[in-house]
JSON list of N, CA and C in Angstrom, two decimals:
[
{"chain": "A", "resi": 1, "resn": "UNK", "atom": "N", "xyz": [10.08, 9.25, 24.99]},
{"chain": "A", "resi": 1, "resn": "UNK", "atom": "CA", "xyz": [10.64, 10.17, 24.42]},
{"chain": "A", "resi": 1, "resn": "UNK", "atom": "C", "xyz": [10.65, 10.32, 22.83]},
{"chain": "A", "resi": 2, "resn": "UNK", "atom": "N", "xyz": [9.99, 11.28, 22.23]},
{"chain": "A", "resi": 2, "resn": "UNK", "atom": "CA", "xyz": [10.12, 11.22, 20.72]},
{"chain": "A", "resi": 2, "resn": "UNK", "atom": "C", "xyz": [11.09, 12.14, 20.14]},
{"chain": "A", "resi": 3, "resn": "UNK", "atom": "N", "xyz": [11.56, 11.77, 18.97]},
{"chain": "A", "resi": 3, "resn": "UNK", "atom": "CA", "xyz": [12.43, 12.27, 17.95]},
{"chain": "A", "resi": 3, "resn": "UNK", "atom": "C", "xyz": [11.98, 13.54, 17.44]},
{"chain": "A", "resi": 4, "resn": "UNK", "atom": "N", "xyz": [12.71, 14.70, 17.49]},
{"chain": "A", "resi": 4, "resn": "UNK", "atom": "CA", "xyz": [12.17, 15.83, 16.99]},
{"chain": "A", "resi": 4, "resn": "UNK", "atom": "C", "xyz": [12.85, 16.32, 15.68]},
{"chain": "A", "resi": 5, "resn": "UNK", "atom": "N", "xyz": [12.28, 17.01, 14.98]},
{"chain": "A", "resi": 5, "resn": "UNK", "atom": "CA", "xyz": [13.09, 17.63, 13.62]},
{"chain": "A", "resi": 5, "resn": "UNK", "atom": "C", "xyz": [13.82, 18.80, 13.84]},
{"chain": "A", "resi": 6, "resn": "UNK", "atom": "N", "xyz": [14.35, 19.16, 12.84]},
{"chain": "A", "resi": 6, "resn": "UNK", "atom": "CA", "xyz": [14.97, 20.67, 12.93]},
{"chain": "A", "resi": 6, "resn": "UNK", "atom": "C", "xyz": [14.20, 21.93, 13.26]},
{"chain": "A", "resi": 7, "resn": "UNK", "atom": "N", "xyz": [12.92, 21.35, 12.65]},
{"chain": "A", "resi": 7, "resn": "UNK", "atom": "CA", "xyz": [11.75, 22.32, 12.91]},
{"chain": "A", "resi": 7, "resn": "UNK", "atom": "C", "xyz": [11.19, 22.32, 14.28]},
{"chain": "A", "resi": 8, "resn": "UNK", "atom": "N", "xyz": [11.51, 21.51, 15.22]},
{"chain": "A", "resi": 8, "resn": "UNK", "atom": "CA", "xyz": [10.97, 21.21, 16.45]},
{"chain": "A", "resi": 8, "resn": "UNK", "atom": "C", "xyz": [9.69, 20.63, 16.35]},
{"chain": "A", "resi": 9, "resn": "UNK", "atom": "N", "xyz": [9.43, 19.77, 15.20]},
{"chain": "A", "resi": 9, "resn": "UNK", "atom": "CA", "xyz": [8.19, 19.01, 15.07]},
{"chain": "A", "resi": 9, "resn": "UNK", "atom": "C", "xyz": [8.54, 17.61, 15.25]},
{"chain": "A", "resi": 10, "resn": "UNK", "atom": "N", "xyz": [7.40, 16.57, 15.82]},
{"chain": "A", "resi": 10, "resn": "UNK", "atom": "CA", "xyz": [7.55, 15.37, 16.03]},
{"chain": "A", "resi": 10, "resn": "UNK", "atom": "C", "xyz": [7.87, 14.45, 14.63]},
{"chain": "A", "resi": 11, "resn": "UNK", "atom": "N", "xyz": [8.86, 13.84, 14.48]},
{"chain": "A", "resi": 11, "resn": "UNK", "atom": "CA", "xyz": [9.21, 13.38, 13.41]},
{"chain": "A", "resi": 11, "resn": "UNK", "atom": "C", "xyz": [8.27, 12.01, 12.94]},
{"chain": "A", "resi": 12, "resn": "UNK", "atom": "N", "xyz": [7.81, 11.35, 14.06]},
{"chain": "A", "resi": 12, "resn": "UNK", "atom": "CA", "xyz": [6.86, 10.25, 13.57]},
{"chain": "A", "resi": 12, "resn": "UNK", "atom": "C", "xyz": [5.86, 10.71, 13.03]},
{"chain": "A", "resi": 13, "resn": "UNK", "atom": "N", "xyz": [4.97, 11.74, 12.80]},
{"chain": "A", "resi": 13, "resn": "UNK", "atom": "CA", "xyz": [4.01, 11.83, 11.85]},
{"chain": "A", "resi": 13, "resn": "UNK", "atom": "C", "xyz": [4.36, 11.77, 10.50]},
{"chain": "A", "resi": 14, "resn": "UNK", "atom": "N", "xyz": [5.40, 12.41, 10.16]},
{"chain": "A", "resi": 14, "resn": "UNK", "atom": "CA", "xyz": [5.96, 12.49, 8.80]},
{"chain": "A", "resi": 14, "resn": "UNK", "atom": "C", "xyz": [6.35, 10.92, 8.51]},
{"chain": "A", "resi": 15, "resn": "UNK", "atom": "N", "xyz": [6.88, 10.08, 9.35]},
{"chain": "A", "resi": 15, "resn": "UNK", "atom": "CA", "xyz": [7.02, 8.83, 8.91]},
{"chain": "A", "resi": 15, "resn": "UNK", "atom": "C", "xyz": [5.86, 8.29, 8.20]},
{"chain": "A", "resi": 16, "resn": "UNK", "atom": "N", "xyz": [4.58, 8.51, 9.16]},
{"chain": "A", "resi": 16, "resn": "UNK", "atom": "CA", "xyz": [3.40, 7.74, 9.10]},
{"chain": "A", "resi": 16, "resn": "UNK", "atom": "C", "xyz": [2.75, 8.28, 7.93]},
{"chain": "A", "resi": 17, "resn": "UNK", "atom": "N", "xyz": [2.79, 9.56, 7.45]},
{"chain": "A", "resi": 17, "resn": "UNK", "atom": "CA", "xyz": [2.54, 10.33, 6.26]},
{"chain": "A", "resi": 17, "resn": "UNK", "atom": "C", "xyz": [3.05, 9.49, 5.01]},
{"chain": "A", "resi": 18, "resn": "UNK", "atom": "N", "xyz": [4.42, 9.48, 5.14]},
{"chain": "A", "resi": 18, "resn": "UNK", "atom": "CA", "xyz": [4.93, 8.85, 3.99]},
{"chain": "A", "resi": 18, "resn": "UNK", "atom": "C", "xyz": [4.80, 7.41, 3.70]},
{"chain": "A", "resi": 19, "resn": "UNK", "atom": "N", "xyz": [4.46, 6.73, 4.95]},
{"chain": "A", "resi": 19, "resn": "UNK", "atom": "CA", "xyz": [4.30, 5.22, 4.79]},
{"chain": "A", "resi": 19, "resn": "UNK", "atom": "C", "xyz": [2.65, 5.16, 4.17]},
{"chain": "A", "resi": 20, "resn": "UNK", "atom": "N", "xyz": [1.85, 5.89, 4.44]},
{"chain": "A", "resi": 20, "resn": "UNK", "atom": "CA", "xyz": [0.71, 6.12, 3.96]},
{"chain": "A", "resi": 20, "resn": "UNK", "atom": "C", "xyz": [0.66, 6.43, 2.56]},
{"chain": "A", "resi": 21, "resn": "UNK", "atom": "N", "xyz": [1.44, 7.30, 2.38]},
{"chain": "A", "resi": 21, "resn": "UNK", "atom": "CA", "xyz": [1.70, 7.64, 0.59]},
{"chain": "A", "resi": 21, "resn": "UNK", "atom": "C", "xyz": [2.19, 6.47, -0.17]},
{"chain": "A", "resi": 22, "resn": "UNK", "atom": "N", "xyz": [3.18, 5.64, 0.20]},
{"chain": "A", "resi": 22, "resn": "UNK", "atom": "CA", "xyz": [3.70, 4.52, -0.16]},
{"chain": "A", "resi": 22, "resn": "UNK", "atom": "C", "xyz": [2.69, 3.46, -0.53]},
{"chain": "A", "resi": 23, "resn": "UNK", "atom": "N", "xyz": [1.92, 3.14, 0.47]},
{"chain": "A", "resi": 23, "resn": "UNK", "atom": "CA", "xyz": [0.87, 2.38, 0.60]},
{"chain": "A", "resi": 23, "resn": "UNK", "atom": "C", "xyz": [-0.21, 2.66, -0.78]},
{"chain": "A", "resi": 24, "resn": "UNK", "atom": "N", "xyz": [-0.62, 3.78, -0.68]},
{"chain": "A", "resi": 24, "resn": "UNK", "atom": "CA", "xyz": [-1.53, 4.38, -1.57]},
{"chain": "A", "resi": 24, "resn": "UNK", "atom": "C", "xyz": [-0.64, 4.11, -3.19]},
{"chain": "A", "resi": 25, "resn": "UNK", "atom": "N", "xyz": [0.34, 4.74, -3.07]},
{"chain": "A", "resi": 25, "resn": "UNK", "atom": "CA", "xyz": [1.19, 4.27, -4.69]},
{"chain": "A", "resi": 25, "resn": "UNK", "atom": "C", "xyz": [1.02, 3.06, -5.00]},
{"chain": "A", "resi": 26, "resn": "UNK", "atom": "N", "xyz": [1.23, 2.08, -3.92]},
{"chain": "A", "resi": 26, "resn": "UNK", "atom": "CA", "xyz": [1.48, 0.60, -4.35]},
{"chain": "A", "resi": 26, "resn": "UNK", "atom": "C", "xyz": [0.02, 0.16, -4.64]},
{"chain": "A", "resi": 27, "resn": "UNK", "atom": "N", "xyz": [-1.15, 0.71, -4.08]},
{"chain": "A", "resi": 27, "resn": "UNK", "atom": "CA", "xyz": [-2.28, 0.22, -4.30]},
{"chain": "A", "resi": 27, "resn": "UNK", "atom": "C", "xyz": [-2.73, 0.51, -5.79]},
{"chain": "A", "resi": 28, "resn": "UNK", "atom": "N", "xyz": [-2.34, 2.10, -6.20]},
{"chain": "A", "resi": 28, "resn": "UNK", "atom": "CA", "xyz": [-2.56, 2.46, -7.13]},
{"chain": "A", "resi": 28, "resn": "UNK", "atom": "C", "xyz": [-1.79, 1.52, -8.33]},
{"chain": "A", "resi": 29, "resn": "UNK", "atom": "N", "xyz": [-0.75, 1.29, -8.41]},
{"chain": "A", "resi": 29, "resn": "UNK", "atom": "CA", "xyz": [0.20, 0.44, -9.21]},
{"chain": "A", "resi": 29, "resn": "UNK", "atom": "C", "xyz": [-0.43, -1.07, -9.29]},
{"chain": "A", "resi": 30, "resn": "UNK", "atom": "N", "xyz": [-0.97, -1.62, -8.15]},
{"chain": "A", "resi": 30, "resn": "UNK", "atom": "CA", "xyz": [-1.61, -3.05, -8.52]},
{"chain": "A", "resi": 30, "resn": "UNK", "atom": "C", "xyz": [-2.85, -2.80, -9.13]},
{"chain": "A", "resi": 31, "resn": "UNK", "atom": "N", "xyz": [-3.66, -1.61, -9.17]},
{"chain": "A", "resi": 31, "resn": "UNK", "atom": "CA", "xyz": [-4.76, -1.52, -9.81]},
{"chain": "A", "resi": 31, "resn": "UNK", "atom": "C", "xyz": [-4.37, -1.54, -11.72]},
{"chain": "A", "resi": 32, "resn": "UNK", "atom": "N", "xyz": [-3.33, -0.71, -11.53]},
{"chain": "A", "resi": 32, "resn": "UNK", "atom": "CA", "xyz": [-2.99, -0.70, -13.15]},
{"chain": "A", "resi": 32, "resn": "UNK", "atom": "C", "xyz": [-2.64, -1.75, -13.84]},
{"chain": "A", "resi": 33, "resn": "UNK", "atom": "N", "xyz": [-1.71, -2.77, -12.77]},
{"chain": "A", "resi": 33, "resn": "UNK", "atom": "CA", "xyz": [-1.30, -3.79, -13.28]},
{"chain": "A", "resi": 33, "resn": "UNK", "atom": "C", "xyz": [-2.37, -4.91, -13.63]},
{"chain": "A", "resi": 34, "resn": "UNK", "atom": "N", "xyz": [-3.62, -4.83, -12.75]},
{"chain": "A", "resi": 34, "resn": "UNK", "atom": "CA", "xyz": [-4.60, -5.99, -12.65]},
{"chain": "A", "resi": 34, "resn": "UNK", "atom": "C", "xyz": [-5.37, -5.53, -14.07]},
{"chain": "A", "resi": 35, "resn": "UNK", "atom": "N", "xyz": [-5.43, -4.23, -14.25]},
{"chain": "A", "resi": 35, "resn": "UNK", "atom": "CA", "xyz": [-6.28, -3.87, -15.57]},
{"chain": "A", "resi": 35, "resn": "UNK", "atom": "C", "xyz": [-5.48, -4.20, -16.64]},
{"chain": "A", "resi": 36, "resn": "UNK", "atom": "N", "xyz": [-4.30, -4.18, -16.76]},
{"chain": "A", "resi": 36, "resn": "UNK", "atom": "CA", "xyz": [-3.36, -4.47, -18.08]},
{"chain": "A", "resi": 36, "resn": "UNK", "atom": "C", "xyz": [-3.31, -5.98, -18.25]},
{"chain": "A", "resi": 37, "resn": "UNK", "atom": "N", "xyz": [-3.49, -6.72, -17.10]},
{"chain": "A", "resi": 37, "resn": "UNK", "atom": "CA", "xyz": [-3.63, -8.10, -17.13]},
{"chain": "A", "resi": 37, "resn": "UNK", "atom": "C", "xyz": [-4.65, -8.74, -17.58]},
{"chain": "A", "resi": 38, "resn": "UNK", "atom": "N", "xyz": [-5.76, -8.20, -17.32]},
{"chain": "A", "resi": 38, "resn": "UNK", "atom": "CA", "xyz": [-7.14, -8.29, -17.98]},
{"chain": "A", "resi": 38, "resn": "UNK", "atom": "C", "xyz": [-7.12, -8.23, -19.23]},
{"chain": "A", "resi": 39, "resn": "UNK", "atom": "N", "xyz": [-6.62, -7.29, -19.94]},
{"chain": "A", "resi": 39, "resn": "UNK", "atom": "CA", "xyz": [-6.60, -7.02, -21.42]},
{"chain": "A", "resi": 39, "resn": "UNK", "atom": "C", "xyz": [-5.84, -8.07, -21.99]},
{"chain": "A", "resi": 40, "resn": "UNK", "atom": "N", "xyz": [-4.85, -8.32, -21.46]},
{"chain": "A", "resi": 40, "resn": "UNK", "atom": "CA", "xyz": [-3.78, -9.31, -22.25]},
{"chain": "A", "resi": 40, "resn": "UNK", "atom": "C", "xyz": [-3.95, -10.76, -21.80]},
{"chain": "A", "resi": 41, "resn": "UNK", "atom": "N", "xyz": [-4.85, -11.03, -20.82]},
{"chain": "A", "resi": 41, "resn": "UNK", "atom": "CA", "xyz": [-4.87, -12.47, -20.42]},
{"chain": "A", "resi": 41, "resn": "UNK", "atom": "C", "xyz": [-6.64, -12.96, -20.55]},
{"chain": "A", "resi": 42, "resn": "UNK", "atom": "N", "xyz": [-6.30, -13.78, -21.23]},
{"chain": "A", "resi": 42, "resn": "UNK", "atom": "CA", "xyz": [-7.73, -14.47, -21.04]},
{"chain": "A", "resi": 42, "resn": "UNK", "atom": "C", "xyz": [-8.27, -14.85, -20.00]},
{"chain": "A", "resi": 43, "resn": "UNK", "atom": "N", "xyz": [-9.75, -14.76, -19.61]},
{"chain": "A", "resi": 43, "resn": "UNK", "atom": "CA", "xyz": [-10.36, -14.82, -18.38]},
{"chain": "A", "resi": 43, "resn": "UNK", "atom": "C", "xyz": [-10.02, -16.08, -17.54]},
{"chain": "A", "resi": 44, "resn": "UNK", "atom": "N", "xyz": [-9.46, -17.28, -18.17]},
{"chain": "A", "resi": 44, "resn": "UNK", "atom": "CA", "xyz": [-9.21, -18.53, -17.54]},
{"chain": "A", "resi": 44, "resn": "UNK", "atom": "C", "xyz": [-8.34, -18.57, -16.43]},
{"chain": "A", "resi": 45, "resn": "UNK", "atom": "N", "xyz": [-7.18, -17.86, -16.66]},
{"chain": "A", "resi": 45, "resn": "UNK", "atom": "CA", "xyz": [-6.12, -17.59, -15.43]},
{"chain": "A", "resi": 45, "resn": "UNK", "atom": "C", "xyz": [-6.42, -16.77, -14.37]},
{"chain": "A", "resi": 46, "resn": "UNK", "atom": "N", "xyz": [-7.41, -15.81, -14.43]},
{"chain": "A", "resi": 46, "resn": "UNK", "atom": "CA", "xyz": [-7.69, -14.87, -13.52]},
{"chain": "A", "resi": 46, "resn": "UNK", "atom": "C", "xyz": [-7.74, -15.35, -12.24]},
{"chain": "A", "resi": 47, "resn": "UNK", "atom": "N", "xyz": [-8.06, -16.29, -11.79]},
{"chain": "A", "resi": 47, "resn": "UNK", "atom": "CA", "xyz": [-8.63, -16.80, -10.30]},
{"chain": "A", "resi": 47, "resn": "UNK", "atom": "C", "xyz": [-7.44, -16.74, -9.61]},
{"chain": "A", "resi": 48, "resn": "UNK", "atom": "N", "xyz": [-6.33, -17.14, -9.90]},
{"chain": "A", "resi": 48, "resn": "UNK", "atom": "CA", "xyz": [-5.15, -16.81, -8.82]},
{"chain": "A", "resi": 48, "resn": "UNK", "atom": "C", "xyz": [-4.46, -15.45, -8.88]},
{"chain": "A", "resi": 49, "resn": "UNK", "atom": "N", "xyz": [-4.83, -14.64, -9.77]},
{"chain": "A", "resi": 49, "resn": "UNK", "atom": "CA", "xyz": [-3.99, -13.41, -9.78]},
{"chain": "A", "resi": 49, "resn": "UNK", "atom": "C", "xyz": [-4.92, -12.50, -8.71]},
{"chain": "A", "resi": 50, "resn": "UNK", "atom": "N", "xyz": [-6.34, -12.62, -8.74]},
{"chain": "A", "resi": 50, "resn": "UNK", "atom": "CA", "xyz": [-7.34, -12.20, -7.76]},
{"chain": "A", "resi": 50, "resn": "UNK", "atom": "C", "xyz": [-6.89, -12.43, -6.59]},
{"chain": "A", "resi": 51, "resn": "UNK", "atom": "N", "xyz": [-6.62, -13.66, -6.01]},
{"chain": "A", "resi": 51, "resn": "UNK", "atom": "CA", "xyz": [-6.17, -14.14, -5.00]},
{"chain": "A", "resi": 51, "resn": "UNK", "atom": "C", "xyz": [-4.95, -13.62, -4.30]},
{"chain": "A", "resi": 52, "resn": "UNK", "atom": "N", "xyz": [-4.13, -13.52, -5.23]},
{"chain": "A", "resi": 52, "resn": "UNK", "atom": "CA", "xyz": [-2.56, -12.86, -4.79]},
{"chain": "A", "resi": 52, "resn": "UNK", "atom": "C", "xyz": [-2.62, -11.17, -4.78]},
{"chain": "A", "resi": 53, "resn": "UNK", "atom": "N", "xyz": [-3.51, -10.65, -5.84]},
{"chain": "A", "resi": 53, "resn": "UNK", "atom": "CA", "xyz": [-4.01, -9.26, -5.43]},
{"chain": "A", "resi": 53, "resn": "UNK", "atom": "C", "xyz": [-4.65, -8.81, -4.13]},
{"chain": "A", "resi": 54, "resn": "UNK", "atom": "N", "xyz": [-5.75, -9.75, -3.66]},
{"chain": "A", "resi": 54, "resn": "UNK", "atom": "CA", "xyz": [-6.53, -9.68, -2.50]},
{"chain": "A", "resi": 54, "resn": "UNK", "atom": "C", "xyz": [-5.46, -9.87, -1.31]},
{"chain": "A", "resi": 55, "resn": "UNK", "atom": "N", "xyz": [-4.40, -10.72, -1.53]},
{"chain": "A", "resi": 55, "resn": "UNK", "atom": "CA", "xyz": [-3.44, -10.60, -0.40]},
{"chain": "A", "resi": 55, "resn": "UNK", "atom": "C", "xyz": [-2.37, -9.61, -0.11]},
{"chain": "A", "resi": 56, "resn": "UNK", "atom": "N", "xyz": [-1.96, -8.96, -1.33]},
{"chain": "A", "resi": 56, "resn": "UNK", "atom": "CA", "xyz": [-0.94, -7.79, -1.50]},
{"chain": "A", "resi": 56, "resn": "UNK", "atom": "C", "xyz": [-2.01, -6.75, -0.83]},
{"chain": "A", "resi": 57, "resn": "UNK", "atom": "N", "xyz": [-3.28, -6.51, -1.08]},
{"chain": "A", "resi": 57, "resn": "UNK", "atom": "CA", "xyz": [-4.07, -5.17, -0.76]},
{"chain": "A", "resi": 57, "resn": "UNK", "atom": "C", "xyz": [-4.44, -5.36, 0.72]},
{"chain": "A", "resi": 58, "resn": "UNK", "atom": "N", "xyz": [-4.73, -6.36, 1.37]},
{"chain": "A", "resi": 58, "resn": "UNK", "atom": "CA", "xyz": [-4.68, -7.10, 2.64]},
{"chain": "A", "resi": 58, "resn": "UNK", "atom": "C", "xyz": [-3.47, -6.57, 3.60]},
{"chain": "A", "resi": 59, "resn": "UNK", "atom": "N", "xyz": [-2.24, -7.03, 2.96]},
{"chain": "A", "resi": 59, "resn": "UNK", "atom": "CA", "xyz": [-1.22, -6.65, 3.68]},
{"chain": "A", "resi": 59, "resn": "UNK", "atom": "C", "xyz": [-0.74, -4.96, 3.57]},
{"chain": "A", "resi": 60, "resn": "UNK", "atom": "N", "xyz": [-1.30, -4.37, 2.73]},
{"chain": "A", "resi": 60, "resn": "UNK", "atom": "CA", "xyz": [-0.83, -2.95, 2.56]},
{"chain": "A", "resi": 60, "resn": "UNK", "atom": "C", "xyz": [-1.98, -2.43, 3.52]},
{"chain": "A", "resi": 61, "resn": "UNK", "atom": "N", "xyz": [-3.22, -2.76, 3.50]},
{"chain": "A", "resi": 61, "resn": "UNK", "atom": "CA", "xyz": [-4.29, -2.25, 4.84]},
{"chain": "A", "resi": 61, "resn": "UNK", "atom": "C", "xyz": [-3.54, -2.21, 6.01]},
{"chain": "A", "resi": 62, "resn": "UNK", "atom": "N", "xyz": [-3.04, -3.58, 6.26]},
{"chain": "A", "resi": 62, "resn": "UNK", "atom": "CA", "xyz": [-2.58, -4.02, 7.60]},
{"chain": "A", "resi": 62, "resn": "UNK", "atom": "C", "xyz": [-1.39, -3.05, 7.94]},
{"chain": "A", "resi": 63, "resn": "UNK", "atom": "N", "xyz": [-0.46, -2.80, 7.09]},
{"chain": "A", "resi": 63, "resn": "UNK", "atom": "CA", "xyz": [0.63, -1.91, 7.33]},
{"chain": "A", "resi": 63, "resn": "UNK", "atom": "C", "xyz": [-0.11, -0.40, 7.32]},
{"chain": "A", "resi": 64, "resn": "UNK", "atom": "N", "xyz": [-0.72, 0.01, 6.64]},
{"chain": "A", "resi": 64, "resn": "UNK", "atom": "CA", "xyz": [-1.37, 1.24, 7.03]},
{"chain": "A", "resi": 64, "resn": "UNK", "atom": "C", "xyz": [-2.08, 1.52, 8.36]},
{"chain": "A", "resi": 65, "resn": "UNK", "atom": "N", "xyz": [-2.67, 0.54, 8.83]},
{"chain": "A", "resi": 65, "resn": "UNK", "atom": "CA", "xyz": [-3.57, 0.65, 10.31]},
{"chain": "A", "resi": 65, "resn": "UNK", "atom": "C", "xyz": [-2.06, 0.62, 11.13]},
{"chain": "A", "resi": 66, "resn": "UNK", "atom": "N", "xyz": [-1.06, -0.47, 10.87]},
{"chain": "A", "resi": 66, "resn": "UNK", "atom": "CA", "xyz": [-0.23, -0.38, 11.94]},
{"chain": "A", "resi": 66, "resn": "UNK", "atom": "C", "xyz": [0.48, 1.12, 12.01]},
{"chain": "A", "resi": 67, "resn": "UNK", "atom": "N", "xyz": [0.74, 1.41, 10.87]},
{"chain": "A", "resi": 67, "resn": "UNK", "atom": "CA", "xyz": [1.66, 3.01, 10.94]},
{"chain": "A", "resi": 67, "resn": "UNK", "atom": "C", "xyz": [0.80, 3.98, 11.45]},
{"chain": "A", "resi": 68, "resn": "UNK", "atom": "N", "xyz": [-0.35, 3.61, 11.36]},
{"chain": "A", "resi": 68, "resn": "UNK", "atom": "CA", "xyz": [-1.45, 4.89, 11.91]},
{"chain": "A", "resi": 68, "resn": "UNK", "atom": "C", "xyz": [-1.48, 4.72, 13.39]},
{"chain": "A", "resi": 69, "resn": "UNK", "atom": "N", "xyz": [-1.50, 3.51, 13.88]},
{"chain": "A", "resi": 69, "resn": "UNK", "atom": "CA", "xyz": [-1.48, 3.16, 15.09]},
{"chain": "A", "resi": 69, "resn": "UNK", "atom": "C", "xyz": [-0.54, 3.12, 16.19]},
{"chain": "A", "resi": 70, "resn": "UNK", "atom": "N", "xyz": [0.74, 2.55, 15.50]},
{"chain": "A", "resi": 70, "resn": "UNK", "atom": "CA", "xyz": [2.03, 2.46, 16.02]},
{"chain": "A", "resi": 70, "resn": "UNK", "atom": "C", "xyz": [2.90, 3.57, 15.85]}
]
């Protein structure tokens, strides 16, 4: 049994869309952060930041997949 909105539509679709929008905005923010860090930080300390970014990006992708499947 699915929860319906006042308009008679399924509410889960809107939640999925909202989750994807949040994930996309987080990805955009991560790109902006890494660009500004590259400008401010010498190339010596970049290795850990890249791995952190990759972990976060992977978590966002997994959350997106879960939202579209689940």
